[in-house]
Each structure stands twice: as C-alpha cells, then as structure tokens.
C-alpha cells in the first residue's frame, strides 16, 4: 500500500486520475473501485425494438469510460420468460435474444476490456425460472427422479394448505402446489421462481458451474442476487413474527416483512456457501464476487471479511433510507465498525428502489441535492455502485397502472408504483418524445420528469450534474485516501455530516450540509485545512468555521 497521496491529490484535477481498473499497491482491483450499474433493458436500444440491448451498451462504452469508472455491472442477461424481468433465469449459459444473444455479449466483453473496463455479471443462483430445464425435470421426473431433490419440495399440510408459514417477498405464502408431484415447492419471490435446493450437492455444483462457465469466457466477476438465501432450514420450522410493537412503516409495506426470515433463508451456515463461492471464483484468478444482502445480513454472512465469505457485500440499509440526516450514514458505518475486516460495497440507488433524489428530496427536490448525494456516495469508504442515471441527477418517474410491467407494482397498487419508476429508459437525447432511447416504442415510457436532464442536455454544461459526477469520480480516483482510506467521523452539529478519509499521511476531510439552508459549523479539526476545488455548492473557511451553502459538499486537505 502507498503511504501518501500522489502530487495530483492536492490539486485534485480530474485529468490526473489513474486509468480505470488500476490497483493501488497490493490492493486487488475491486477494492475501492467504482462500478457503473447498467440495467440493460433500459440503457440504450441499438435496433429500435423498444428494448435496450448489449449492442447498445457497447455503443455507449465511451460515455461510461468518460465517467472515470472502473467497470460495469450488467443486470441479468440470460434467457428468461421475464416474469421478474430477467431475475427468473431459464438458461444460465445463454444470452437473452432481446439483448442480441451470445455474439453481442462477446463483442461487448472484448470492447469493454479493450477500453480498460471490467465486466461484472448479475447471477441469480438461489432460484431459477419455472421454465428452466432443471425445474421441469424435477417436476415431471417424480419423487424418485434424478433431479427430484434439486428444488425445495414439501408435502402439504393435512388441510391442503402450505407446509409452513413462510411468506414470499412478493406477497402471499412462499409455496405453490403442483398436482404432478402432489407437493408444494418453495419460492421466496414469485411462484414462477422456484427455490433451488443448495443442500443437494449436485444442484449446488450445477449452480457453481454457472460461475465457471462465465469466468472461462473472461468476465471479471459477479454480483450475486439475494446472497443470504442459498440455504433453507431442512425442518421447515416456521418463521417467527416481528413483534407488533416493533413494526415500522417498512414492516407494514410488504406482508413478507412482518416475519423474521430465520428459517426460509439467512441461516448462519449460509456463510459456508459464501466461502465456497468465493473460492470457486478465485480459482480463476483476479476476479471479484460481491453479494446483495437484503435481510438479516449480520447472521447470514453479509459482513464477513474478503477471505472468509464473499469479497464484499451491500445491504439495503442506505437503499431504503428516506430521511436525510447524518444518522443514515453514521448508523450504517457504526454497524460496519463491528466488522472491521469486512470491505463494504456502497450504493444509494439501484433497479429495486426509488431513485436517490426523489427518495430524499420528494417531488420538488433541488438539483443541488442530486450533486450532494452523488458526492457523498463517491466519498464513502467501500467499492461504489452507481446506478445508471444517478450521474444525471434523475428523479423517480411516475407511471400509471396501465404502464406498469413490474409484478410488485401491480400487486400493491396504488400503495406503491413498484420498481418501474427507477427502471424507465435512460434519457440520451434532448429531443422528445423518446429522448434518444429508441425510434420505436420503449418497453417502459420515457419519464416526463427527465426532460431537460438528458445526457445531451448536460454533456456540454460545466455546471450540470453530469459534469460534477465526472469531476467527483476523477477526484476520488486521483486520491488513495479517497479510494482506499479509512473513514473516521468528525463531531459535527446536525444537519452537517463530516468525516475524514485517511491513507498513510494523506487526510481528506469530507463535509456535507444535509439541509436546504446555509450553515456555518465550527469544526476544530479543520483549522489550517486547505479547501480543495472539487465541491458542490459554495464554501468559505475562516479558521475552524466553515460556511456552507444549502446542500453543499466540500473537501479539504487537512494539515499534517
């Protein structure tokens, strides 16, 4: 590891950043990397059929590279009946025809690598589509067939109801009855997503073989969907309820949240599966595997060290946060402090949650808030995930019920619009009606809320969210302290969040005004500090007093 920042760190000029993909000292490439999350179906449509595709991603690689990121994470690309839009996989070794097939993927992989960009795939190994050949054989081959135990089957209760009280994330019992076997099969999500039985060695090895297949093709790693759900309790014990007096808005928002998921998933022995997966990936060399942990992450391996579980993981703690106070960051990092060897992956936004700007700022959110949140995301310790459009400061789209494609949105209408509001097509061109996504009808409507925020509208504007995003990523990549440094909070009065990133002798203070009013906190540790040119909003340092404009994000080099 280096012990100080390079000369470029003091000026923090974007042009001084190292090339994407470089490792600092002995650190693996993924530690401190910035990955751009591409939701392929909504990114760029190259052929006018209404669906984003892999050729479209390839066409926009220069745009992605210009952001300064280290690589891309692609949403699932495999053939699927699209009940859950790709998270119900029917063929783990193929590529969806909507995306251009295998040839399009191989061209994209080669093109990305030629530009120095890593490619990480989204793999869904806990369950499959009910149209996957494995499940069809498990269903029709009978209780004594070769794949009979590849999925989680159980007899119905004496009255014909589900075997136990497990609830699906997407509503209702997490069991579906199949007359062909006179049994129920378990599904944690849609009934069309049967749970693979990782307790069966052959099924588990088949799932691990999926990783081998894609690593042999040259991919750089994986994001594992619902990484806490590989194992289930063999006794099928009921899940305990969340006590009524502990239930919050989050618990009442989905029926499945009203119980603790201790037995359908999130078992402590899940940690063993994570280590098996990591070792399988590491057998192919310098690769990266991280996981999504949406429940009970402290008991199922979400906070393990990179040599005990997966290399990294992210939770929904900050993805679900809606109140913009220092506690939403401090609270999560206080949790992480209990696991000092864990390397986190940090994300504020993805394809499953409302966009950051709208979640924290509501319908009339200030554009300055978008810059603040992007600066905060990039400044935090960890490997960073940037969801497409976050660099543009996009708000959540509003859709009518007839426009929804998400089964969750339809299930809970009108309580929530589901996940489609963050999945609308990426706005590329300034002109209506389709903002450059496609010449045909896009699979989801272009968001009216995104007019004026397209790439074309922001690209040449030095004050745009896009320009700031490029500058902010460049600042991070030029500084070992911002990329790999430790994080220590500074005592600051609300609504100010402040912390120091430290690597060797280099110390960068990061200060954020999380309010729409100016503030001037006195922070003794800033005495003698140097304000750096990268910032959102305005700042003035007088001694230890730091004046900040609304939603300002500033960075200071601390005196040594």
C-alpha positions as a printed NumPy array, in Angstrom:
array([[  0.   ,   0.   ,   0.   ],
       [  1.123,   3.534,  -0.629],
       [  1.694,   5.778,   2.356],
       [  0.74 ,   9.104,   0.831],
       [ -1.167,  10.752,  -1.954],
       [  0.43 ,  11.451,  -5.353],
       [  1.084,  15.047,  -6.357],
       [ -2.243,  15.14 ,  -8.197],
       [ -4.14 ,  14.641,  -4.941],
       [ -3.522,  18.142,  -3.631],
       [ -4.963,  19.826,  -6.688],
       [ -7.499,  17.054,  -7.303],
       [ -7.636,  17.77 , -11.005],
       [ -9.929,  15.329, -12.859],
       [ -7.386,  14.82 , -15.617],
       [ -4.843,  13.47 , -13.174],
       [ -6.803,  10.346, -12.324],
       [ -5.196,   6.975, -12.989],
       [ -6.72 ,   4.787, -15.654],
       [ -9.756,   2.697, -14.632],
       [ -9.011,  -0.77 , -13.362],
       [ -5.708,   0.028, -11.706],
       [ -4.973,  -1.393,  -8.274],
       [ -3.236,   0.696,  -5.611],
       [ -0.162,  -1.043,  -4.254],
       [ -1.128,  -4.569,  -3.255],
       [ -4.867,  -3.933,  -3.194],
       [ -6.989,  -6.011,  -5.587],
       [ -8.555,  -4.056,  -8.443],
       [-12.032,  -4.159,  -6.92 ],
       [-11.077,  -2.645,  -3.581],
       [-12.187,   0.972,  -3.837],
       [-13.354,   0.505,  -7.416],
       [-16.34 ,   2.351,  -8.876],
       [-18.754,   0.183, -10.882],
       [-21.49 ,   1.545, -13.124],
       [-24.71 ,  -0.452, -12.834],
       [-26.331,  -0.953, -16.246],
       [-29.965,  -2.073, -16.302],
       [-29.612,  -3.368, -19.842],
       [-33.271,  -3.332, -20.9  ],
       [-33.471,   0.397, -20.215],
       [-29.983,   1.608, -21.103],
       [-29.768,   2.05 , -24.902],
       [-31.732,   0.426, -27.714],
       [-29.489,  -0.14 , -30.732],
       [-32.09 ,  -1.62 , -33.088],
       [-35.353,   0.212, -32.393],
       [-37.308,  -2.725, -30.968],
       [-38.048,  -0.913, -27.701],
       [-35.595,  -2.875, -25.565],
       [-32.128,  -1.836, -24.515],
       [-29.55 ,  -4.38 , -25.617],
       [-25.897,  -5.333, -25.347],
       [-25.011,  -3.658, -28.622],
       [-26.478,  -0.52 , -27.062],
       [-24.214,  -0.895, -24.04 ],
       [-21.25 ,  -1.34 , -26.372],
       [-22.251,   1.81 , -28.267],
       [-22.127,   3.784, -25.007],
       [-18.857,   2.439, -23.611],
       [-17.065,   5.703, -24.37 ],
       [-19.688,   7.537, -22.31 ],
       [-19.197,   5.101, -19.435],
       [-15.407,   5.274, -19.651],
       [-15.548,   9.086, -19.652],
       [-17.242,   8.938, -16.25 ],
       [-13.981,   7.526, -14.905],
       [-15.419,   4.301, -13.513],
       [-13.542,   1.005, -13.3  ],
       [-16.153,  -1.205, -14.886],
       [-19.778,  -2.115, -15.424],
       [-22.2  ,  -4.387, -13.612],
       [-24.824,  -5.726, -16.027],
       [-28.298,  -6.697, -14.887],
       [-29.113, -10.355, -15.712],
       [-28.525, -11.096, -19.391],
       [-29.744, -14.697, -19.558],
       [-32.778, -16.087, -21.415],
       [-35.866, -15.588, -19.297],
       [-39.66 , -15.545, -19.622],
       [-39.38 , -12.155, -17.889],
       [-41.918, -12.745, -15.161],
       [-39.466, -10.838, -12.975],
       [-37.585,  -9.21 , -15.865],
       [-34.527, -11.422, -16.009],
       [-34.327, -12.478, -12.373],
       [-36.168, -15.658, -13.384],
       [-33.46 , -17.419, -15.392],
       [-34.375, -20.165, -17.872],
       [-30.847, -20.829, -19.182],
       [-27.766, -19.838, -17.197],
       [-25.356, -20.377, -20.099],
       [-27.191, -18.352, -22.746],
       [-27.898, -14.699, -23.513],
       [-31.4  , -13.275, -23.901],
       [-32.464, -12.813, -27.526],
       [-33.792,  -9.323, -26.668],
       [-30.215,  -8.386, -25.808],
       [-28.664,  -9.765, -29.001],
       [-27.575, -13.252, -27.991],
       [-24.123, -14.592, -27.184],
       [-22.35 , -12.9  , -30.086],
       [-23.445,  -9.478, -28.819],
       [-22.162, -10.269, -25.342],
       [-18.801, -11.482, -26.58 ],
       [-18.374,  -8.302, -28.64 ],
       [-19.274,  -6.172, -25.619],
       [-16.869,  -8.04 , -23.352],
       [-13.992,  -7.626, -25.794],
       [-14.788,  -3.949, -26.381],
       [-15.037,  -3.183, -22.665],
       [-11.745,  -4.903, -21.93 ],
       [-10.094,  -3.032, -24.784],
       [-11.103,   0.213, -23.061],
       [ -9.812,  -0.945, -19.678],
       [-13.267,  -1.564, -18.221],
       [-14.141,  -4.588, -16.099],
       [-17.375,  -6.517, -16.749],
       [-19.336,  -7.961, -13.815],
       [-22.423, -10.122, -14.352],
       [-25.527, -10.372, -12.191],
       [-26.101, -14.024, -11.297],
       [-29.274, -15.378,  -9.698],
       [-28.231, -18.742,  -8.293],
       [-30.654, -19.119,  -5.406],
       [-33.619, -19.805,  -7.678],
       [-34.499, -20.332, -11.341],
       [-37.437, -19.793, -13.643],
       [-40.126, -22.473, -13.549],
       [-39.307, -22.858, -17.25 ],
       [-35.704, -23.872, -16.56 ],
       [-34.992, -27.477, -17.691],
       [-33.78 , -28.337, -14.183],
       [-37.156, -27.496, -12.683],
       [-39.141, -29.153, -15.434],
       [-37.244, -32.38 , -14.802],
       [-37.654, -32.006, -11.039],
       [-41.391, -31.543, -11.528],
       [-42.085, -34.264, -14.091],
       [-39.456, -36.848, -13.115],
       [-41.316, -37.787,  -9.977],
       [-40.214, -38.013,  -6.366],
       [-37.548, -40.582,  -7.291],
       [-36.251, -38.839, -10.419],
       [-32.611, -37.739, -10.836],
       [-33.448, -34.075, -10.104],
       [-36.295, -34.701,  -7.675],
       [-34.434, -33.02 ,  -4.829],
       [-32.873, -30.195,  -6.847],
       [-35.618, -27.863,  -5.619],
       [-37.291, -27.407,  -2.221],
       [-40.377, -29.648,  -2.219],
       [-42.64 , -30.459,   0.734],
       [-45.935, -32.202,   1.371],
       [-48.967, -30.021,   2.002],
       [-50.398, -29.636,   5.467],
       [-53.231, -32.101,   6.24 ],
       [-55.802, -29.479,   5.255],
       [-54.076, -28.845,   1.909],
       [-52.537, -25.525,   2.859],
       [-48.851, -24.593,   2.645],
       [-46.316, -26.687,   4.595],
       [-45.491, -23.798,   6.969],
       [-45.901, -20.049,   7.472],
       [-43.097, -18.817,   5.189],
       [-44.138, -15.711,   3.267],
       [-42.949, -14.611,  -0.156],
       [-41.168, -11.29 ,  -0.583],
       [-43.679, -10.585,  -3.346],
       [-46.771, -11.357,  -1.262],
       [-48.669, -14.433,  -0.046],
       [-47.411, -17.869,   1.006],
       [-43.93 , -18.78 ,  -0.253],
       [-45.244, -22.129,  -1.512],
       [-47.005, -23.264,  -4.7  ],
       [-48.876, -26.55 ,  -5.044],
       [-48.114, -28.802,  -8.017],
       [-50.566, -31.682,  -8.658],
       [-47.953, -33.504, -10.755],
       [-45.981, -34.217,  -7.568],
       [-48.793, -33.734,  -5.05 ],
       [-46.424, -31.422,  -3.248],
       [-45.679, -27.75 ,  -2.772],
       [-42.44 , -26.148,  -3.966],
       [-40.874, -23.219,  -2.164],
       [-40.473, -19.831,  -3.857],
       [-39.143, -16.848,  -1.944],
       [-40.248, -14.475,  -4.681],
       [-42.763, -15.126,  -7.483],
       [-44.336, -18.573,  -7.796],
       [-42.575, -18.707, -11.182],
       [-39.193, -18.572,  -9.34 ],
       [-38.786, -21.951,  -7.582],
       [-36.061, -22.166,  -4.969],
       [-33.004, -24.22 ,  -5.914],
       [-32.006, -26.678,  -3.191],
       [-28.407, -25.855,  -2.332],
       [-28.412, -28.68 ,   0.22 ],
       [-28.369, -31.114,  -2.687],
       [-24.689, -31.465,  -3.716],
       [-25.499, -32.   ,  -7.409],
       [-27.768, -28.951,  -7.578],
       [-25.189, -26.84 ,  -5.752],
       [-22.398, -27.954,  -8.082],
       [-24.549, -27.174, -11.111],
       [-25.06 , -23.646,  -9.767],
       [-21.333, -23.229,  -9.132],
       [-20.677, -24.47 , -12.661],
       [-22.519, -21.387, -13.933],
       [-19.765, -19.241, -12.45 ],
       [-17.068, -21.396, -14.066],
       [-18.783, -21.066, -17.441],
       [-18.755, -17.269, -17.453],
       [-15.359, -16.884, -15.819],
       [-13.92 , -19.057, -18.594],
       [-15.372, -16.566, -21.059],
       [-13.402, -13.808, -19.363],
       [-15.877, -11.933, -17.166],
       [-14.315, -10.154, -14.21 ],
       [-16.753, -11.161, -11.521],
       [-20.293, -11.371, -10.27 ],
       [-22.925,  -9.631,  -8.235],
       [-24.911, -12.384,  -6.521],
       [-28.623, -11.741,  -6.172],
       [-30.119, -12.348,  -2.689],
       [-26.888, -13.845,  -1.4  ],
       [-28.356, -14.675,   2.003],
       [-30.88 , -17.143,   0.615],
       [-28.874, -20.14 ,  -0.575],
       [-29.84 , -22.388,   2.335],
       [-33.196, -23.195,   3.96 ],
       [-33.989, -24.908,   7.231],
       [-34.465, -28.613,   6.486],
       [-37.049, -28.987,   9.268],
       [-39.182, -26.262,   7.648],
       [-39.628, -24.528,  11.007],
       [-41.984, -21.537,  11.   ],
       [-40.501, -18.067,  10.832],
       [-41.106, -16.005,  13.993],
       [-43.231, -12.858,  13.669],
       [-41.885,  -9.35 ,  14.063],
       [-43.419,  -8.285,  17.404],
       [-46.298,  -5.867,  16.763],
       [-44.754,  -3.124,  18.9  ],
       [-41.544,  -3.286,  16.813],
       [-43.224,  -2.946,  13.432],
       [-42.378,   0.153,  11.426],
       [-43.541,   1.562,   8.112],
       [-41.014,  -0.728,   6.449],
       [-42.539,  -3.845,   8.024],
       [-46.076,  -2.914,   7.028],
       [-45.036,  -2.04 ,   3.457],
       [-44.896,  -5.729,   2.397],
       [-46.559,  -8.706,   4.044],
       [-43.324, -10.709,   3.982],
       [-41.649,  -8.096,   6.182],
       [-43.965,  -8.983,   9.082],
       [-41.9  , -12.051,   9.96 ],
       [-38.216, -12.575,  10.696],
       [-36.689, -14.627,   7.9  ],
       [-34.674, -17.021,  10.058],
       [-35.671, -20.348,   8.509],
       [-36.54 , -19.833,   4.843],
       [-33.167, -18.08 ,   4.368],
       [-30.436, -16.213,   6.261],
       [-29.202, -19.279,   8.129],
       [-25.824, -18.866,   9.89 ],
       [-24.424, -21.781,   7.854],
       [-25.049, -19.73 ,   4.706],
       [-21.589, -18.341,   5.455],
       [-20.117, -21.671,   4.367],
       [-21.788, -21.36 ,   0.965],
       [-20.364, -17.851,   0.501],
       [-16.844, -19.093,   1.152],
       [-17.325, -21.962,  -1.306],
       [-18.48 , -19.478,  -3.942],
       [-15.578, -17.105,  -3.343],
       [-13.001, -19.875,  -3.594],
       [-14.613, -21.085,  -6.813],
       [-14.312, -17.584,  -8.277],
       [-10.755, -17.055,  -7.017],
       [ -9.673, -20.262,  -8.722],
       [ -9.946, -18.272, -11.966],
       [ -7.53 , -15.539, -10.864],
       [ -8.064, -11.851, -10.207],
       [-11.856, -11.754, -10.093],
       [-14.486, -10.153,  -7.845],
       [-17.645, -11.544,  -6.295],
       [-19.959,  -9.493,  -4.102],
       [-23.448, -10.086,  -2.817],
       [-26.781,  -8.456,  -2.149],
       [-27.976,  -8.934,   1.431],
       [-31.487,  -7.629,   1.95 ],
       [-32.401,  -9.373,   5.243],
       [-30.717, -10.418,   8.486],
       [-27.329,  -9.596,   6.971],
       [-25.445,  -9.93 ,  10.261],
       [-26.396, -13.607,  10.638],
       [-26.053, -14.923,   7.069],
       [-22.591, -13.664,   6.067],
       [-23.238, -10.161,   4.828],
       [-20.387,  -8.674,   6.873],
       [-17.712, -11.336,   6.526],
       [-14.137, -10.478,   5.613],
       [-12.972, -10.943,   1.997],
       [-11.102, -14.12 ,   2.952],
       [-13.993, -15.698,   4.856],
       [-17.113, -15.014,   2.775],
       [-17.571, -13.116,  -0.441],
       [-15.124, -10.364,  -1.279],
       [-17.739,  -7.754,  -0.424],
       [-21.434,  -7.161,   0.059],
       [-24.064,  -4.465,   0.2  ],
       [-27.221,  -4.215,   2.235],
       [-30.473,  -2.282,   1.871],
       [-29.859,  -0.093,   4.919],
       [-28.972,   3.002,   2.884],
       [-31.018,   1.935,  -0.147],
       [-34.197,   2.098,   1.944],
       [-33.315,   5.257,   3.885],
       [-35.593,   8.226,   3.221],
       [-34.709,  10.765,   5.91 ],
       [-31.741,  12.946,   5.048],
       [-29.891,  13.214,   8.335],
       [-26.322,  12.331,   9.306],
       [-27.666,   9.239,  11.066],
       [-28.461,   7.429,   7.815],
       [-24.722,   7.281,   7.105],
       [-23.321,   7.254,  10.615],
       [-25.638,   4.464,  11.705],
       [-24.574,   2.161,   8.892],
       [-20.867,   2.789,   9.4  ],
       [-21.247,   2.247,  13.131],
       [-22.628,  -1.182,  12.23 ],
       [-19.707,  -1.774,   9.876],
       [-17.277,  -0.802,  12.644],
       [-18.262,  -4.012,  14.441],
       [-16.873,  -5.938,  11.442],
       [-13.512,  -4.223,  10.863],
       [-12.222,  -6.785,   8.353],
       [-15.289,  -6.502,   6.097],
       [-14.932,  -4.462,   2.9  ],
       [-18.313,  -2.897,   2.056],
       [-19.946,  -2.162,  -1.252],
       [-21.837,   1.127,  -1.108],
       [-24.958,   2.017,  -3.056],
       [-27.721,   4.604,  -2.673],
       [-29.766,   3.545,  -5.7  ],
       [-30.489,   0.562,  -7.923],
       [-33.162,  -1.137, -10.029],
       [-35.233,  -2.096,  -6.965],
       [-35.668,   1.159,  -5.022],
       [-36.874,   4.715,  -5.746],
       [-34.195,   6.967,  -7.136],
       [-31.996,   8.746,  -4.613],
       [-33.076,  12.299,  -5.449],
       [-36.794,  11.602,  -5.009],
       [-36.35 ,   9.335,  -2.011],
       [-34.594,  12.025,  -0.003],
       [-35.95 ,  15.183,  -1.619],
       [-39.509,  14.384,  -2.668],
       [-41.243,  15.654,  -5.794],
       [-39.692,  19.131,  -5.722],
       [-36.143,  18.088,  -4.897],
       [-33.427,  20.623,  -5.6  ],
       [-30.919,  19.799,  -8.348],
       [-28.24 ,  20.709,  -5.812],
       [-29.385,  17.787,  -3.685],
       [-28.502,  15.432,  -6.549],
       [-24.921,  16.716,  -6.561],
       [-24.688,  16.452,  -2.783],
       [-25.863,  12.845,  -2.77 ],
       [-23.526,  11.867,  -5.597],
       [-20.581,  13.462,  -3.79 ],
       [-21.479,  11.635,  -0.584],
       [-21.841,   8.302,  -2.374],
       [-18.431,   8.577,  -4.003],
       [-16.746,   9.84 ,  -0.818],
       [-17.707,   6.904,   1.396],
       [-15.351,   4.022,   2.116],
       [-16.011,   0.939,   0.021],
       [-16.481,  -0.261,  -3.509],
       [-19.033,   2.091,  -5.06 ],
       [-22.029,   1.211,  -7.242],
       [-23.508,   3.972,  -9.405],
       [-26.901,   3.158, -10.883],
       [-27.418,   4.414, -14.438],
       [-28.823,   7.949, -14.438],
       [-27.55 ,   8.74 , -10.962],
       [-24.81 ,  10.781, -12.612],
       [-27.56 ,  12.815, -14.314],
       [-29.443,  13.52 , -11.094],
       [-32.57 ,  11.758, -12.369],
       [-35.697,  11.785, -10.192],
       [-38.152,   8.9  ,  -9.873],
       [-40.598,   8.562, -12.778],
       [-44.355,   8.438, -12.209],
       [-46.282,   5.823, -14.154],
       [-49.944,   4.967, -14.424],
       [-51.128,   1.461, -13.595],
       [-51.567,   0.504, -17.244],
       [-47.9  ,   1.384, -17.855],
       [-46.517,  -0.893, -15.122],
       [-44.524,  -4.006, -16.032],
       [-43.36 ,  -4.868, -12.516],
       [-45.397,  -7.587, -10.764],
       [-44.73 ,  -5.968,  -7.379],
       [-46.109,  -2.643,  -8.569],
       [-49.278,  -4.311,  -9.755],
       [-49.621,  -6.323,  -6.541],
       [-49.564,  -3.326,  -4.219],
       [-51.206,  -0.686,  -6.441],
       [-51.966,   2.087,  -5.555],
       [-49.903,   1.958,  -2.344],
       [-46.731,   1.887,  -4.403],
       [-45.844,   2.106,  -8.049],
       [-43.395,  -0.738,  -7.643],
       [-39.948,  -0.668,  -9.18 ],
       [-40.714,   0.615, -12.672],
       [-40.245,   4.262, -11.701],
       [-36.486,   3.716, -11.388],
       [-36.306,   1.48 , -14.474],
       [-37.565,   3.857, -17.152],
       [-35.261,   4.27 , -20.163],
       [-32.083,   6.296, -19.896],
       [-32.557,   9.756, -21.493],
       [-29.837,  10.276, -24.083],
       [-31.048,  12.988, -26.492],
       [-32.577,  16.357, -25.732],
       [-35.477,  15.918, -28.166],
       [-38.854,  14.385, -27.294],
       [-40.63 ,  12.006, -27.445],
       [-38.165,   9.248, -26.647],
       [-35.11 ,  11.261, -25.63 ],
       [-32.886,   9.197, -27.88 ],
       [-33.598,   5.782, -26.358],
       [-35.256,   4.218, -29.407],
       [-37.036,   5.048, -32.628],
       [-39.854,   2.681, -31.649],
       [-41.998,   2.364, -28.538],
       [-39.842,   1.741, -25.442],
       [-40.793,  -1.113, -23.147],
       [-41.418,   1.433, -20.385],
       [-42.376,   5.028, -21.209],
       [-39.758,   7.736, -21.163],
       [-40.128,   9.757, -17.969],
       [-41.522,  13.244, -18.373],
       [-39.634,  14.057, -15.192],
       [-36.365,  13.526, -17.099],
       [-36.918,  16.212, -19.726],
       [-34.059,  18.675, -19.596],
       [-31.832,  16.161, -17.813],
       [-30.687,  14.081, -20.793],
       [-27.052,  13.297, -21.499],
       [-27.153,  15.623, -24.499],
       [-28.563,  18.455, -22.38 ],
       [-25.9  ,  18.07 , -19.686],
       [-22.85 ,  16.979, -21.638],
       [-21.598,  20.453, -22.573],
       [-22.81 ,  22.222, -19.406],
       [-19.944,  22.685, -16.933],
       [-22.442,  23.213, -14.108],
       [-24.504,  20.085, -14.794],
       [-24.888,  17.073, -12.547],
       [-23.053,  15.033, -15.205],
       [-20.058,  17.363, -15.237],
       [-19.902,  17.242, -11.454],
       [-20.157,  13.446, -11.43 ],
       [-17.178,  13.154, -13.776],
       [-15.195,  15.581, -11.657],
       [-16.113,  13.825,  -8.43 ],
       [-15.118,  10.375,  -9.675],
       [-11.869,  11.829, -11.009],
       [-11.126,  13.361,  -7.624],
       [-11.67 ,  10.025,  -5.91 ],
       [ -9.569,   8.039,  -8.378],
       [ -6.657,  10.508,  -8.064],
       [ -6.528,  10.112,  -4.283],
       [ -5.519,   6.913,  -2.458],
       [ -7.108,   8.424,   0.652],
       [-10.481,   8.712,  -1.084],
       [-10.135,   5.347,  -2.806],
       [ -8.75 ,   3.101,  -0.096],
       [ -8.513,   5.226,   3.042],
       [-10.083,   4.532,   6.385],
       [-13.119,   6.567,   7.457],
       [-13.408,   8.368,  10.784],
       [-16.315,  10.65 ,  11.669],
       [-15.839,  14.218,  12.875],
       [-18.158,  15.528,  15.571],
       [-20.427,  17.996,  13.806],
       [-23.813,  19.524,  14.634],
       [-26.887,  18.464,  12.661],
       [-27.52 ,  18.825,   9.742],
       [-23.793,  18.544,   8.981],
       [-22.14 ,  15.206,   8.249],
       [-18.354,  15.185,   8.364],
       [-15.68 ,  12.527,   8.216],
       [-12.007,  12.086,   7.345],
       [-10.597,   9.633,   4.819],
       [ -7.027,   8.677,   5.735],
       [ -4.386,   6.747,   3.829],
       [ -0.865,   6.93 ,   5.199],
       [ -0.109,  10.608,   5.805],
       [ -2.831,  11.848,   3.484],
       [ -6.006,  13.057,   5.2  ],
       [ -9.047,  14.405,   3.348],
       [-11.957,  15.895,   5.288],
       [-15.365,  15.447,   3.639],
       [-18.112,  17.788,   4.879],
       [-21.759,  17.815,   3.79 ],
       [-24.611,  20.199,   4.573],
       [-27.644,  17.901,   4.507],
       [-30.142,  20.763,   4.566],
       [-31.67 ,  23.388,   2.281],
       [-30.4  ,  26.244,   4.469],
       [-26.888,  27.676,   4.839],
       [-24.887,  26.596,   7.885],
       [-21.565,  27.606,   9.435],
       [-20.352,  24.891,  11.831],
       [-17.18 ,  25.291,  13.83 ],
       [-15.039,  22.179,  13.385],
       [-11.707,  22.491,  15.239],
       [-10.055,  19.761,  13.172],
       [-10.37 ,  21.963,  10.06 ],
       [ -8.075,  24.656,  11.456],
       [ -5.352,  25.209,   8.874],
       [ -7.003,  22.971,   6.276],
       [ -6.954,  23.673,   2.55 ],
       [-10.254,  23.825,   0.661],
       [ -9.991,  21.689,  -2.466],
       [-11.507,  22.821,  -5.772],
       [-13.918,  19.891,  -6.139],
       [-17.171,  20.792,  -4.434],
       [-20.908,  21.057,  -4.782],
       [-22.265,  24.418,  -3.699],
       [-20.223,  27.141,  -2.018],
       [-17.914,  27.097,   0.982],
       [-15.764,  29.527,   2.938],
       [-13.257,  28.514,   5.606],
       [-12.327,  31.02 ,   8.313],
       [-10.15 ,  29.42 ,  10.923],
       [-12.214,  26.465,  12.134],
       [-15.53 ,  27.919,  10.938],
       [-16.791,  26.514,   7.664],
       [-19.591,  28.372,   5.89 ],
       [-21.636,  26.102,   3.655],
       [-24.391,  26.903,   1.177],
       [-27.528,  24.707,   1.064],
       [-26.723,  21.103,   0.103],
       [-23.011,  21.876,  -0.134],
       [-20.42 ,  19.098,  -0.302],
       [-16.817,  20.173,   0.242],
       [-13.443,  18.504,   0.618],
       [-10.418,  19.764,   2.491],
       [ -6.828,  18.639,   2.787],
       [ -6.016,  18.545,   6.474],
       [ -2.771,  19.88 ,   7.831],
       [ -0.247,  17.141,   8.603]])
